[in-house]
Short mmCIF file of C-alpha atoms in Angstrom, two decimals:
data_model
loop_
_atom_site.label_atom_id
_atom_site.label_comp_id
_atom_site.label_asym_id
_atom_site.label_seq_id
_atom_site.Cartn_x
_atom_site.Cartn_y
_atom_site.Cartn_z
CA MET Q 1 149.26 68.75 141.11
CA VAL Q 2 146.55 70.04 139.11
CA THR Q 3 147.09 73.30 136.93
CA ALA Q 4 144.35 75.65 135.88
CA ALA Q 5 143.27 75.08 132.48
CA GLN Q 6 144.76 77.28 129.95
CA PRO Q 7 142.28 79.40 128.15
CA LEU Q 8 141.95 78.80 124.20
CA PRO Q 9 143.27 81.39 122.22
CA VAL Q 10 140.43 83.43 120.79
CA ARG Q 11 140.61 83.59 116.76
CA ALA Q 12 140.13 86.95 115.22
CA ALA Q 13 137.20 87.06 112.63
CA PRO Q 14 138.33 86.88 109.08
CA ARG Q 15 138.19 90.20 107.53
CA PRO Q 16 135.35 90.25 104.52
CA ARG Q 17 136.71 90.17 101.23
CA PHE Q 18 135.92 93.47 98.90
CA PRO Q 19 135.34 95.88 101.92
CA ALA Q 20 135.04 98.51 99.12
CA VAL Q 21 131.79 96.97 97.61
CA ARG Q 22 130.17 96.02 101.22
CA HIS Q 23 128.11 99.34 101.02
CA LEU Q 24 127.42 99.14 97.56
CA GLY Q 25 123.73 99.57 96.97
CA PRO Q 26 121.51 99.18 93.74
CA HIS Q 27 121.18 102.93 93.73
CA TRP Q 28 124.40 103.17 91.78
CA TYR Q 29 122.84 101.85 88.77
CA ALA Q 30 121.18 105.14 88.12
CA ALA Q 31 124.67 106.38 87.42
CA VAL Q 32 124.65 103.92 84.41
CA MET Q 33 121.22 104.98 83.35
CA GLY Q 34 121.87 108.73 83.29
CA THR Q 35 125.27 108.11 81.38
CA ALA Q 36 123.23 105.83 78.75
CA ALA Q 37 120.37 108.73 78.48
CA VAL Q 38 122.91 111.38 77.66
CA ALA Q 39 123.86 109.16 74.81
CA THR Q 40 120.33 108.00 73.61
CA ALA Q 41 118.69 111.38 73.73
CA GLY Q 42 121.24 112.86 71.91
CA ALA Q 43 121.00 110.78 69.06
CA THR Q 44 117.28 111.15 68.83
CA LEU Q 45 117.64 114.64 68.89
CA PRO Q 46 116.06 116.47 65.54
CA VAL Q 47 118.72 118.70 64.73
CA ARG Q 48 122.16 118.04 63.58
CA VAL Q 49 125.09 119.33 65.44
CA PRO Q 50 128.75 118.65 64.12
CA GLY Q 51 130.48 116.29 66.82
CA LEU Q 52 127.43 115.16 68.47
CA ARG Q 53 127.10 111.25 67.11
CA THR Q 54 130.94 110.95 67.99
CA ALA Q 55 130.00 112.26 71.30
CA CYS Q 56 127.24 110.42 72.01
CA ALA Q 57 128.99 107.07 70.97
CA THR Q 58 131.75 107.77 73.41
CA VAL Q 59 129.36 108.38 76.23
CA TRP Q 60 127.09 105.26 75.10
CA ALA Q 61 130.78 103.35 75.46
CA LEU Q 62 131.26 104.63 78.69
CA SER Q 63 127.91 103.63 79.74
CA LEU Q 64 128.46 99.91 78.68
CA VAL Q 65 131.88 99.81 80.56
CA LEU Q 66 130.09 101.32 83.89
CA LEU Q 67 127.51 98.64 83.47
CA ALA Q 68 130.12 95.84 83.46
CA VAL Q 69 131.97 97.07 86.12
CA LEU Q 70 128.78 97.72 88.31
CA LEU Q 71 127.38 94.33 87.54
CA THR Q 72 130.75 92.95 88.58
CA ALA Q 73 130.55 94.83 91.77
CA ARG Q 74 127.25 93.89 92.62
CA ALA Q 75 127.73 90.38 91.96
CA LEU Q 76 130.96 90.59 94.59
CA HIS Q 77 128.74 92.28 96.95
CA TRP Q 78 126.11 89.56 96.61
CA ARG Q 79 128.89 86.79 97.06
CA HIS Q 80 130.69 88.46 100.24
CA HIS Q 81 128.60 90.55 101.59
CA ARG Q 82 124.89 88.71 101.52
CA ASP Q 83 124.04 90.21 104.99
CA GLN Q 84 124.29 93.43 103.66
CA ALA Q 85 122.45 92.60 100.39
CA ARG Q 86 119.77 91.12 102.45
CA ALA Q 87 119.40 94.25 104.42
CA GLN Q 88 119.04 96.68 101.45
CA LEU Q 89 116.13 94.25 100.44
CA ARG Q 90 114.58 94.86 103.74
CA ASP Q 91 115.31 98.41 103.80
CA PRO Q 92 112.06 100.37 102.21
CA ALA Q 93 114.32 103.23 101.28
CA ALA Q 94 116.87 100.70 99.37
CA ALA Q 95 114.88 98.29 97.75
CA PRO Q 96 112.99 100.10 95.29
CA PHE Q 97 116.13 100.68 93.67
CA TYR Q 98 116.28 97.33 92.35
CA GLY Q 99 114.10 98.95 89.45
CA CYS Q 100 117.23 100.73 88.49
CA LEU Q 101 119.03 97.65 87.68
CA ALA Q 102 116.59 96.83 84.98
CA MET Q 103 116.48 100.26 83.57
CA ALA Q 104 120.35 100.22 83.40
CA LEU Q 105 120.45 97.09 81.26
CA LEU Q 106 117.62 98.68 79.02
CA ALA Q 107 119.27 101.89 78.46
CA VAL Q 108 122.56 100.35 77.72
CA GLY Q 109 120.82 98.00 75.25
CA GLY Q 110 118.58 100.72 73.76
CA GLY Q 111 121.37 103.03 73.23
CA ALA Q 112 123.54 100.39 71.37
CA PRO Q 113 122.09 100.86 67.69
CA ALA Q 114 121.63 104.58 67.96
CA ALA Q 115 124.64 105.67 69.43
CA GLY Q 116 127.09 102.87 69.43
CA GLY Q 117 126.07 101.13 66.16
CA GLY Q 118 128.89 102.84 64.67
CA TRP Q 119 131.27 101.24 66.33
CA LEU Q 120 129.79 97.93 67.23
CA GLY Q 121 128.43 97.35 63.41
CA ALA Q 122 124.92 97.19 63.03
CA ARG Q 123 124.36 93.36 63.48
CA THR Q 124 126.33 93.33 66.77
CA ALA Q 125 124.65 96.41 68.10
CA LEU Q 126 121.10 94.82 67.39
CA ALA Q 127 122.34 91.65 69.24
CA LEU Q 128 123.26 93.53 72.21
CA ASP Q 129 119.88 95.38 72.20
CA ALA Q 130 117.92 92.40 71.87
CA GLY Q 131 119.90 90.42 74.89
CA LEU Q 132 119.81 93.55 77.00
CA PHE Q 133 116.22 94.44 76.44
CA ALA Q 134 115.40 90.75 77.04
CA ALA Q 135 117.24 90.39 80.50
CA GLY Q 136 116.08 94.12 81.40
CA THR Q 137 112.44 93.47 80.84
CA ALA Q 138 112.50 90.14 82.84
CA VAL Q 139 114.11 92.09 85.76
CA GLY Q 140 111.82 95.05 85.53
CA VAL Q 141 108.61 92.96 85.68
CA ALA Q 142 110.28 91.09 88.59
CA ALA Q 143 110.87 94.23 90.18
CA ALA Q 144 107.26 95.58 89.92
CA VAL Q 145 106.19 92.37 91.41
CA ALA Q 146 108.62 91.76 94.06
CA VAL Q 147 109.51 95.17 95.66
CA PRO Q 148 105.65 96.44 96.00
CA TYR Q 149 105.03 92.97 97.57
CA LEU Q 150 108.07 93.60 100.06
CA MET Q 151 106.99 97.35 100.74
CA ALA Q 152 103.21 95.74 101.74
CA VAL Q 153 104.20 92.64 103.56
CA HIS Q 154 107.81 93.74 105.35
CA HIS Q 155 108.33 97.32 104.93
CA ARG Q 156 104.97 98.55 106.12
CA ALA Q 157 106.10 102.31 105.28
CA GLY Q 158 103.31 104.99 106.15
CA PRO Q 159 101.97 107.75 104.13
CA PRO Q 160 104.50 110.08 105.68
CA GLU Q 161 107.30 108.04 103.92
CA ALA Q 162 105.97 108.04 100.73
CA SER Q 163 109.00 109.21 98.21
CA PRO Q 164 109.26 109.45 94.48
CA VAL Q 165 111.49 106.60 94.93
CA TRP Q 166 108.77 104.13 95.07
CA LEU Q 167 108.24 104.72 91.41
CA LEU Q 168 111.23 103.10 90.31
CA PRO Q 169 110.13 99.54 90.13
CA VAL Q 170 107.08 100.58 88.23
CA VAL Q 171 108.73 102.61 85.77
CA ALA Q 172 111.10 99.84 84.49
CA PRO Q 173 108.41 98.22 82.39
CA MET Q 174 107.53 101.60 80.59
CA VAL Q 175 111.25 101.53 79.59
CA SER Q 176 110.56 98.24 77.89
CA ALA Q 177 107.51 99.65 76.44
CA ALA Q 178 109.20 102.50 74.63
CA LEU Q 179 112.23 100.43 73.44
CA GLY Q 180 110.66 97.21 72.42
CA PRO Q 181 109.00 98.37 69.39
CA ARG Q 182 112.59 99.02 67.56
CA LEU Q 183 113.18 95.30 67.69
CA VAL Q 184 109.85 94.78 65.92
CA PRO Q 185 111.20 94.60 62.54
CA LEU Q 186 113.75 92.08 63.67
CA LEU Q 187 111.01 89.41 63.84
CA PRO Q 188 109.34 87.72 61.46
CA ALA Q 189 106.53 89.13 59.91
CA GLY Q 190 102.90 88.31 61.01
CA GLN Q 191 102.17 86.72 64.49
CA ALA Q 192 105.66 87.62 65.86
CA ARG Q 193 106.04 91.04 65.23
CA GLU Q 194 102.26 92.06 66.40
CA THR Q 195 102.96 90.13 69.54
CA LEU Q 196 105.89 91.80 70.31
CA LEU Q 197 104.16 95.44 69.59
CA LEU Q 198 101.14 94.41 71.71
CA GLY Q 199 103.53 92.97 74.22
CA CYS Q 200 105.09 96.46 74.91
CA VAL Q 201 101.49 97.86 75.12
CA ALA Q 202 100.79 95.59 77.75
CA LEU Q 203 103.82 96.86 79.47
CA PHE Q 204 102.91 100.41 78.75
CA GLY Q 205 99.80 99.85 80.66
CA LEU Q 206 101.30 97.88 83.20
CA SER Q 207 103.65 100.88 84.28
CA LEU Q 208 101.01 103.69 83.81
CA LEU Q 209 98.31 102.62 86.00
CA ALA Q 210 100.85 101.67 88.84
CA THR Q 211 102.32 104.83 88.17
CA LEU Q 212 98.55 106.56 88.47
CA ALA Q 213 98.11 104.74 91.57
CA LEU Q 214 101.34 105.74 93.31
CA LEU Q 215 101.83 109.42 91.99
CA PRO Q 216 98.81 110.67 94.31
CA LEU Q 217 100.38 109.33 97.47
CA VAL Q 218 103.86 111.23 96.68
CA LEU Q 219 101.68 114.57 95.67
CA ALA Q 220 99.59 113.92 98.95
CA ARG Q 221 103.02 113.47 101.05
CA LEU Q 222 104.18 116.81 99.54
CA LEU Q 223 101.01 118.80 100.27
CA THR Q 224 100.56 117.51 103.94
CA ALA Q 225 103.70 116.39 105.16
CA GLY Q 226 105.82 119.38 103.78
CA PRO Q 227 108.92 119.06 101.68
CA LEU Q 228 111.28 116.02 101.46
CA PRO Q 229 114.70 116.12 103.26
CA LEU Q 230 117.18 117.78 101.84
CA ALA Q 231 118.94 115.07 100.59
CA LEU Q 232 116.06 113.40 99.13
CA THR Q 233 114.91 116.37 97.25
CA PRO Q 234 116.50 115.62 93.78
CA ALA Q 235 114.12 112.26 93.92
CA LEU Q 236 111.57 114.74 93.03
CA PHE Q 237 112.71 114.45 89.59
CA LEU Q 238 112.00 110.88 89.33
CA VAL Q 239 108.34 111.73 88.49
CA LEU Q 240 109.51 112.72 85.23
CA GLY Q 241 110.62 109.51 84.09
CA PRO Q 242 107.08 107.68 83.60
CA LEU Q 243 105.79 110.83 81.93
CA GLY Q 244 108.30 111.32 79.65
CA GLN Q 245 108.91 107.71 78.96
CA SER Q 246 105.45 106.92 78.20
CA THR Q 247 105.34 110.09 75.65
CA THR Q 248 108.44 108.38 74.13
CA ALA Q 249 106.52 104.87 74.28
CA ALA Q 250 103.37 106.37 72.20
CA GLY Q 251 105.53 107.78 69.52
CA ALA Q 252 107.43 104.12 69.30
CA PHE Q 253 104.31 102.22 69.07
CA ALA Q 254 103.25 104.97 66.26
CA ASP Q 255 106.54 104.57 64.57
CA ALA Q 256 106.46 100.43 64.66
CA ALA Q 257 102.52 100.06 64.01
CA PRO Q 258 102.03 100.33 60.28
CA GLY Q 259 102.47 96.89 58.69
CA VAL Q 260 102.26 95.22 62.01
CA VAL Q 261 98.83 95.84 63.00
CA PRO Q 262 95.37 96.32 61.07
CA ALA Q 263 95.43 99.74 59.69
CA PRO Q 264 92.75 100.79 61.89
CA TYR Q 265 94.99 100.18 64.84
CA ALA Q 266 98.15 101.44 63.30
CA GLN Q 267 96.20 104.70 62.43
CA GLY Q 268 95.01 104.80 66.18
CA PHE Q 269 98.59 104.46 67.71
CA GLY Q 270 99.51 107.71 65.54
CA VAL Q 271 96.18 109.65 67.24
CA LEU Q 272 97.55 108.26 70.49
CA ALA Q 273 101.14 109.53 69.84
CA VAL Q 274 99.77 113.17 69.87
CA LEU Q 275 96.54 113.04 71.80
CA TYR Q 276 98.56 111.09 75.05
CA GLY Q 277 101.79 112.74 74.30
CA VAL Q 278 101.07 116.49 74.17
CA PRO Q 279 98.82 116.73 77.62
CA VAL Q 280 101.50 114.51 79.31
CA MET Q 281 104.51 116.53 78.14
CA GLY Q 282 102.56 119.56 79.60
CA PHE Q 283 102.22 117.98 83.08
CA ALA Q 284 105.79 116.84 82.77
CA LEU Q 285 106.83 120.46 82.62
CA LEU Q 286 104.51 121.36 85.23
CA TRP Q 287 106.12 118.99 87.66
CA LEU Q 288 109.48 120.20 86.29
CA ALA Q 289 109.01 123.51 87.37
CA LEU Q 290 107.67 122.39 90.72
CA ALA Q 291 110.64 119.83 91.33
CA ALA Q 292 113.13 122.76 90.33
CA ALA Q 293 111.54 124.99 92.72
CA HIS Q 294 112.02 122.49 95.73
CA VAL Q 295 115.75 121.87 94.72
CA LEU Q 296 116.27 125.36 94.53
CA ARG Q 297 114.93 125.78 98.02
CA ALA Q 298 116.94 122.98 99.40
CA ARG Q 299 119.93 124.24 98.02
CA ARG Q 300 119.77 127.44 99.78
CA ARG Q 301 119.16 125.36 103.05
CA GLY Q 302 122.08 123.54 102.55
CA MET Q 303 121.51 120.69 100.24
CA GLY Q 304 124.95 118.87 99.46
CA PHE Q 305 125.91 116.29 97.05
CA ALA Q 306 124.46 113.01 97.16
CA MET Q 307 123.89 110.19 94.82
CA THR Q 308 120.27 111.17 94.55
CA TRP Q 309 121.60 114.00 91.92
CA TRP Q 310 121.52 111.46 89.61
CA ALA Q 311 117.69 111.74 89.62
CA PHE Q 312 118.31 115.08 87.54
CA THR Q 313 119.48 112.90 84.49
CA PHE Q 314 117.50 109.84 83.21
CA PRO Q 315 114.29 111.28 83.96
CA VAL Q 316 115.26 114.49 82.21
CA GLY Q 317 116.41 112.25 79.14
CA THR Q 318 113.25 110.43 78.83
CA CYS Q 319 111.34 114.20 78.45
CA VAL Q 320 114.18 114.86 75.43
CA THR Q 321 113.03 111.66 73.77
CA GLY Q 322 109.43 112.17 74.54
CA ALA Q 323 109.59 115.74 72.94
CA ALA Q 324 111.62 114.44 70.09
CA ALA Q 325 108.77 112.07 69.72
CA LEU Q 326 106.28 114.74 69.54
CA ALA Q 327 108.38 116.70 67.04
CA ARG Q 328 108.28 113.65 64.64
CA HIS Q 329 104.48 113.28 64.86
CA THR Q 330 103.13 116.66 64.99
CA HIS Q 331 106.12 118.40 62.70
CA LEU Q 332 106.23 121.28 65.06
CA ALA Q 333 109.26 123.20 65.80
CA VAL Q 334 108.47 124.01 69.29
CA TYR Q 335 108.81 120.35 70.27
CA GLY Q 336 112.13 120.37 68.61
CA GLY Q 337 113.26 123.23 70.58
CA LEU Q 338 111.86 121.75 73.54
CA ALA Q 339 113.85 118.79 72.99
CA VAL Q 340 117.01 120.90 72.51
CA GLY Q 341 116.55 122.83 75.61
CA LEU Q 342 116.03 119.75 77.86
CA TYR Q 343 119.02 118.09 76.37
CA VAL Q 344 121.40 121.04 77.27
CA LEU Q 345 119.56 120.59 81.07
CA LEU Q 346 120.77 117.03 80.72
CA VAL Q 347 124.07 117.53 80.04
CA ALA Q 348 124.91 120.15 82.59
CA ALA Q 349 123.08 117.57 85.00
CA TRP Q 350 125.11 114.53 84.12
CA THR Q 351 128.22 116.72 84.16
CA THR Q 352 127.80 118.09 87.48
CA ALA Q 353 126.78 114.49 88.82
CA ALA Q 354 129.73 112.83 87.17
CA VAL Q 355 132.15 114.98 88.60
CA HIS Q 356 130.72 115.05 92.17
CA THR Q 357 130.67 111.22 91.73
CA ALA Q 358 134.11 111.00 90.66
CA ARG Q 359 135.60 113.38 93.48
CA GLY Q 360 133.26 111.00 96.16
CA LEU Q 361 135.03 107.64 94.66
CA LEU Q 362 138.50 109.23 94.75
CA SER Q 363 137.88 110.31 98.51
CA GLY Q 364 136.45 106.98 99.31
CA ALA Q 365 133.22 109.01 100.75
CA LEU Q 366 130.62 107.44 98.46
CA LEU Q 367 131.69 103.75 99.44
CA ALA Q 368 131.92 104.29 103.04
CA ALA Q 369 129.43 103.19 105.47
CA PRO Q 370 126.47 105.23 105.99
CA PRO Q 371 126.41 107.35 109.02
CA PRO Q 372 124.44 105.94 111.65
CA ALA Q 373 120.78 107.39 112.34
CA PRO Q 374 120.52 110.12 115.11
CA ALA Q 375 118.84 108.82 118.22
CA ALA Q 376 115.38 110.11 118.77
CA PRO Q 377 115.63 112.12 121.90
CA ARG Q 378 113.76 111.06 124.81
CA PRO Q 379 110.24 112.32 125.29
CA VAL Q 380 110.17 115.17 128.10
CA THR Q 381 107.22 114.57 130.64
CA ALA Q 382 105.87 116.96 133.39
CA ARG Q 383 103.82 116.06 136.07
CA THR Q 384 101.13 118.82 137.07
CA ARG Q 385 99.83 119.08 140.38
CA SER Q 386 97.02 116.61 139.98
CA GLY Q 387 99.76 114.02 139.33
CA ALA Q 388 98.83 113.94 135.60
CA VAL Q 389 101.55 113.32 133.36
CA HIS Q 390 101.89 115.57 129.90
#
């Protein structure tokens, strides 16, 4: 007697490990950048405020903890959710945020001597700064090449998709350019110091020219296609990053150049700090007003919190350090006042973004899968008496 074969039991697919990090994207490094910016910018202010140094050290320590936690979480993401990680690389909206990894490493390392030196000790702080500077610079240069390559070869985004987010990979080398000169005195006098300083100048040029190539696309998109989507509107503040950071870098070159490069070039760096920094800071203030107007408009139209709100922090922090550099090199009180005013704005923005992020983490909303994109409506066709379709 022949009996029917029994169907084999179907095994349930194993549940992925660490589901909380499945949708953890590289944009989360912006929270580390913004937190470190509060500490670093506060340490460079040209005024003394009681308790400010302690507060900056505390915030910097928080940024160090956040960096360690996020690096661990992203490693778990790549280990257990590699399909999602690869999808993010193929996503033209997510891939540029890999520049944030480099800037998070650099921002935390750069804040170690200025804000964390009192707790860590000078030698440990400098060692941490040097290690994170090397790692951040390597990742930043790699991102500045790899992400535009992916955008050109695989993403193929058109002009209507141009966004300030495109600047993130090419801004990272400018952060290295601004922070590297402080490490110059650690090297032996002569070739080593001059090589590091001029290497930072090369990174300055790499980032500046790439920014000048991309920024017209962003402005043209605004003028021809209208405002950005509400959730993306805060990203307009990202344009302040290369402006403020390049002004900071020019001032850092002038601080480090004496005794490192021959006298004419050392004096030239001092001239560059002012003749470059003053007009660029002027344009940064123009863009700040323009971006703020767009944000107010989006807020009136119902813009809610998103992780793009962290764009209000690090770019403004670079303008604080840029204004502080101009205050040092021009000795004008107006730049000192500008640095203080921008720092107040930075602290307010950081507090707002941090509170909303904490709420989103506690509720689980920020780690949930993004909602599916709405389906495009089917085109409506109408047939005329002649039979033509419209």
